[in-house]
Amino acid sequence: MLRRRAREEDSAVLIDMASLESENGSSYGSTAHASEAGKQQVGPSRVGSPAKPPIADFVLVWEEDLRNQENPTQDKTDTHEFWREAFLENLRLAGLHVDQHDVQDKATAVHYVLLRAPWAVLCYYAEDLRLKLPLQELPNQASNWSATLLEWLGIPNILLEHVPDTPPEYYSCQFKASKLQWFLGSDNQDTFFTSTKRHQILFEILAKTQYGHEKKGFFGIDQLLAEGVFSAAFPLHDGPLSAVPEDSQVLGLTQRQVLLQHWARWGKWNKYQPLDHVRRYFGEKVALYFAWLGFYTGWLLPAAVVGTVVFLVGCFLVFSDIPTQELCHSSDGFDMCPLCADCSFWLLSSACTLAQVGRLFDHGGTVFFSLFMALWAVLLLEYWKRKNATLAYRWDCSDYEDIEERPRPQFAAKAPLTALNPITGEDEPYFPEKSRVHRMLAGSVVLLMMVAVVIMCLVSIILYRAIMAVLVSKSDNAFLSAWAPRIASLTGSVVNLVFIVILSKVYVVLAQVLTRWEMHRTQTSFEDAFTLKVFIFQFVNFYASPVYIAFFKGRFVGYPGNYHTLFGVRNEECAAGGCLVELAQELLVIMVGKQIINNVQEVLVPKLKGCWQKLHSRRGKAAMGTHPAPWEADYELLPCEGLFHEYLEMVLQFGFVTIFVAACPLAPLFALLNNWVEIRLDARKFVCECRRPVAERAQDIGIWFHILAGLTHLAVISNAFLLAFSSDFLPRAYYRWTRAPDLRGFLNFTLARAPPAFAAAHNRTCRYRAFRDDDGHYSQTYWTLLAIRLAFVIVFEHVVFSIGRLLDLLVPDIPESVEIKVKREYYLAKQALAENEALLGATGAKDDQLPSSESGPSSLGS
């Protein structure tokens, strides 16, 4: 049943100080009861003796310019100060301990606000957020299929390394303060909630706390950061990043130092990633990203080996291929028609080098490699589903999205209605689905407009290439004239890369605004919607030019005397080596160029930003001669920008590796080399160069998996058409079957003669690549080959999709061992529920109910 939410009056202090309501009647998404919780201590029989609390759970920072007290923006400064004071006061009313430290010199003051949640506030929000906490410790069940295989074969595993302080695994359930004594470590208030749990609780409070009228959007730390009221908000890292001894077994290493020693070092490129340690320090979402990246990189190894072998086969065939030898030794045997209206005739033998390069990528091994990569992509996703299911079970997040995940604070504040959640039975904010659909349709119109901009850029690049080819071909230099199409194509690829980078930056900002406007309920659905928008745009942005070269370039050229034009410029045609070599060039420029740009950005930009941040934020420390405090040291680090750009980079790379692999068998090798660097680069960025992100839970990699699955299906279709229409594989096979098995005369077979009218006008005849008769009409061979090409596409697709479907059925999504454990825990949970109900019926002691009976069968995943 839907209910309209009552509008609240505008007030500087919006946190209700009323007493705690009963559990069933508590309001959703409010910091109203936290202050009372802060005053009500849990009974002494349930907690241990108090110990020294941590320095801070969260840090807020703002900077103040002391030089210009009277300036035109004074009103804005006063507003920010009012908002800031209201926000901090509401945090105090929510029960948090607020401690301020100031560092200043003559010009600037930097204010640090250290926030810490007392025990009772932690307990209250842990229950409100449905945090899962441990009931019973289990041995660590981490395993790796390659380690198991090598151990079974008795081969030493050089990838394996012992990492100290291995996190244990637990049976866990949702926290209940009334059942505190059942949870492990409940006798120690300082260690019961881990640092990541504390950060999650503090961030939830910060995201919901108001500093003005809630309906006007005056709430939450994200809005204050966007307005510039605060400069930064971050949890503290686990100690300083001091030099770590080579002997990592030394006692006293912090979690951060363990990660630096055994994960974020370049020398660990050949070791397994300590995913359990990553999960403990950064949360499940970050750990799942690195798990997927490592898994994908490992699977690239066989693809890179096979692709390199196929390329080497092409190198060998260059010197033994008869059509290529005929072209290079033809001398003046083939006089080719001009490439433009004012261009001269040219000899086909001048394109010998281009033809040899084209043969590197266009041969029979390419067909095998395309089939191999299609099945490789299917198996990659199937086995990742198994890996993901195992990790989600071990990390106790299998049911996170369905049961545990709460509505976003921004959604809760702006939703006009409330409705009953059918799963949890709680009253939650609700936004009408019809209104959301309307907003999503409006956002789709903006997306289509941006796609139209990309297509306009593509058309401009096509025109640029055509004009550049004409200009260069008129050169008196024979080399430049012969290589005119390739020079135009290469420079066009570079220009296209520049367009790609610029448009990407613009649309990401636009997509963030649109996704916030669409009012998605949970953070997962918000990120999925944002990801889909950006990826559709980036897909068109990155792949428009390769798609044009692969499937359209050279298809609509016409013939001598009747050439087709675009805006008065003659349409492009493929060079002597064919369009496949141009596609390989385009892929290498975009994929490798983008990888180089990204890696340079991730290495140099953080260094430069870090130096600027340290220079800008270190106020008066040199004069005082003191070491920076932990919060000052962390403020000097770069803000963490999340995982979106990391995922996007890898998924776009996956598309290049699979969709156009028929044109470039070396693509998996370049991807493998890049990813070996990328893993340690990203690890070092998270551990050393960025502020610590708030740990987030997740049960999978989100919509990225469905995008990868879509790319896999698209890759099958793309490679089928590439082999059928862009490669010489089928014309060669047809000629071998019908004319000459040794392919002698194949070059002449692929060249048509100019129509008599064109020859008479120029007083000479010439040849051009096409299957046409002397009048310029398509020949019978063209139609026969077209039927063969279409049949090949259908057969290739059906064979690959059928094998892929068979593999999908043969490889279960969830390993049998995990299924057995889940069923066992479900059985134990039902048994415990029955026993507790019987106990309650006999004694009436409701407080003695086990926590597992309250949290349901799904709560016992370890």
Short mmCIF file of C-alpha atoms in Angstrom, two decimals, residues 333-486:
data_model
loop_
_atom_site.label_atom_id
_atom_site.label_comp_id
_atom_site.label_asym_id
_atom_site.label_seq_id
_atom_site.Cartn_x
_atom_site.Cartn_y
_atom_site.Cartn_z
CA GLY A 333 51.44 -6.10 -65.43
CA PHE A 334 48.51 -4.47 -63.63
CA ASP A 335 47.84 -0.81 -64.40
CA MET A 336 45.38 0.37 -61.72
CA CYS A 337 42.67 3.00 -62.14
CA PRO A 338 43.20 6.43 -60.49
CA LEU A 339 42.23 6.82 -56.81
CA CYS A 340 40.65 10.24 -57.42
CA ALA A 341 39.46 12.46 -60.28
CA ASP A 342 42.79 14.27 -60.62
CA CYS A 343 45.05 11.37 -59.67
CA SER A 344 47.22 9.42 -62.07
CA PHE A 345 47.21 5.74 -62.90
CA TRP A 346 49.38 3.56 -60.68
CA LEU A 347 50.97 0.10 -60.68
CA LEU A 348 49.65 -2.60 -58.39
CA SER A 349 53.20 -3.83 -57.74
CA SER A 350 53.91 -0.57 -55.85
CA ALA A 351 51.60 -1.86 -53.09
CA CYS A 352 53.69 -4.99 -52.49
CA THR A 353 54.55 -4.08 -48.89
CA LEU A 354 50.89 -3.36 -48.05
CA ALA A 355 49.83 -6.70 -49.49
CA GLN A 356 52.47 -8.53 -47.44
CA VAL A 357 51.38 -6.77 -44.25
CA GLY A 358 47.77 -7.66 -45.03
CA ARG A 359 48.73 -11.30 -45.38
CA LEU A 360 50.01 -11.30 -41.79
CA PHE A 361 46.43 -10.93 -40.55
CA ASP A 362 44.39 -12.49 -43.35
CA HIS A 363 44.91 -16.24 -43.73
CA GLY A 364 43.29 -19.54 -42.84
CA GLY A 365 44.53 -19.51 -39.24
CA THR A 366 42.39 -16.44 -38.61
CA VAL A 367 39.23 -18.55 -39.01
CA PHE A 368 40.44 -21.01 -36.41
CA PHE A 369 41.42 -18.20 -34.05
CA SER A 370 38.01 -16.50 -34.40
CA LEU A 371 36.29 -19.74 -33.47
CA PHE A 372 38.72 -20.28 -30.60
CA MET A 373 38.16 -16.77 -29.19
CA ALA A 374 34.38 -17.08 -29.42
CA LEU A 375 34.43 -20.26 -27.32
CA TRP A 376 37.10 -18.74 -25.07
CA ALA A 377 34.81 -15.82 -24.24
CA VAL A 378 31.90 -18.15 -23.46
CA LEU A 379 34.01 -20.31 -21.14
CA LEU A 380 35.53 -17.23 -19.50
CA LEU A 381 32.10 -15.96 -18.44
CA GLU A 382 30.86 -19.40 -17.38
CA TYR A 383 33.83 -20.03 -15.12
CA TRP A 384 33.71 -16.49 -13.78
CA LYS A 385 30.13 -17.15 -12.66
CA ARG A 386 31.44 -20.11 -10.69
CA LYS A 387 34.30 -18.05 -9.23
CA ASN A 388 31.92 -15.22 -8.34
CA ALA A 389 29.48 -17.60 -6.65
CA THR A 390 32.30 -19.10 -4.57
CA LEU A 391 33.58 -15.69 -3.47
CA ALA A 392 30.07 -14.40 -2.71
CA TYR A 393 29.44 -17.45 -0.54
CA ARG A 394 32.76 -17.21 1.29
CA TRP A 395 32.37 -13.45 1.83
CA ASP A 396 28.75 -13.81 2.95
CA CYS A 397 27.20 -11.50 0.38
CA SER A 398 25.16 -13.90 -1.77
CA ASP A 399 21.86 -12.29 -0.75
CA TYR A 400 23.08 -8.71 -0.39
CA GLU A 401 21.07 -7.10 -3.20
CA ASP A 402 17.81 -8.93 -2.42
CA ILE A 403 17.73 -8.64 1.37
CA GLU A 404 20.49 -6.52 2.89
CA GLU A 405 20.84 -3.52 0.56
CA ARG A 406 19.11 -0.38 1.80
CA PRO A 407 17.66 2.46 -0.30
CA ARG A 408 20.09 5.24 -1.15
CA PRO A 409 19.93 8.21 1.28
CA GLN A 410 19.35 10.59 -1.65
CA PHE A 411 16.43 8.42 -2.77
CA ALA A 412 15.02 8.15 0.75
CA ALA A 413 15.05 11.93 1.18
CA LYS A 414 13.38 12.79 -2.14
CA ALA A 415 10.93 9.90 -2.64
CA PRO A 416 7.35 11.24 -2.37
CA LEU A 417 5.73 7.98 -1.19
CA THR A 418 6.34 5.02 1.11
CA ALA A 419 5.50 1.39 0.47
CA LEU A 420 5.91 -1.97 2.19
CA ASN A 421 8.97 -3.96 1.16
CA PRO A 422 7.56 -7.45 0.38
CA ILE A 423 10.84 -9.15 1.36
CA THR A 424 11.77 -7.41 4.63
CA GLY A 425 8.25 -6.34 5.64
CA GLU A 426 9.50 -2.81 6.40
CA ASP A 427 8.01 0.48 5.28
CA GLU A 428 10.43 2.07 2.81
CA PRO A 429 10.50 5.16 0.56
CA TYR A 430 8.97 4.59 -2.85
CA PHE A 431 9.15 6.40 -6.19
CA PRO A 432 6.46 5.55 -8.80
CA GLU A 433 7.85 3.26 -11.47
CA LYS A 434 5.91 5.08 -14.19
CA SER A 435 7.58 8.38 -13.32
CA ARG A 436 11.00 6.71 -13.34
CA VAL A 437 10.33 5.21 -16.79
CA HIS A 438 9.40 8.64 -18.13
CA ARG A 439 12.64 10.09 -16.80
CA MET A 440 14.66 7.22 -18.22
CA LEU A 441 13.07 7.78 -21.64
CA ALA A 442 14.01 11.45 -21.46
CA GLY A 443 17.57 10.44 -20.58
CA SER A 444 17.59 8.08 -23.56
CA VAL A 445 16.84 11.01 -25.86
CA VAL A 446 19.93 12.80 -24.53
CA LEU A 447 21.94 9.62 -25.09
CA LEU A 448 20.75 9.43 -28.70
CA MET A 449 21.76 13.06 -29.22
CA MET A 450 25.26 12.31 -27.95
CA VAL A 451 25.45 9.23 -30.19
CA ALA A 452 24.49 11.49 -33.11
CA VAL A 453 27.41 13.76 -32.19
CA VAL A 454 29.75 10.74 -32.31
CA ILE A 455 28.43 9.77 -35.75
CA MET A 456 28.96 13.35 -36.96
CA CYS A 457 32.56 13.13 -35.77
CA LEU A 458 32.92 9.81 -37.60
CA VAL A 459 31.62 11.33 -40.84
CA SER A 460 34.09 14.21 -40.48
CA ILE A 461 36.94 11.70 -40.02
CA ILE A 462 35.80 9.80 -43.13
CA LEU A 463 35.87 13.01 -45.13
CA TYR A 464 39.26 13.88 -43.65
CA ARG A 465 40.69 10.52 -44.73
CA ALA A 466 39.29 10.82 -48.23
CA ILE A 467 40.62 14.36 -48.71
CA MET A 468 43.99 13.52 -47.13
CA ALA A 469 44.37 10.47 -49.38
CA VAL A 470 43.77 12.62 -52.45
CA LEU A 471 46.22 15.31 -51.36
CA VAL A 472 49.01 12.86 -50.48
CA SER A 473 48.50 10.79 -53.64
CA LYS A 474 49.23 13.91 -55.74
CA SER A 475 52.70 14.13 -54.21
CA ASP A 476 55.70 13.83 -56.53
CA ASN A 477 57.28 11.41 -54.06
CA ALA A 478 56.55 7.87 -55.26
CA PHE A 479 56.62 6.45 -51.74
CA LEU A 480 54.09 8.97 -50.39
CA SER A 481 51.89 8.52 -53.42
CA ALA A 482 51.82 4.73 -53.01
CA TRP A 483 51.18 4.93 -49.26
CA ALA A 484 48.57 7.73 -49.48
CA PRO A 485 45.61 5.60 -48.26
CA ARG A 486 47.62 4.22 -45.34
#
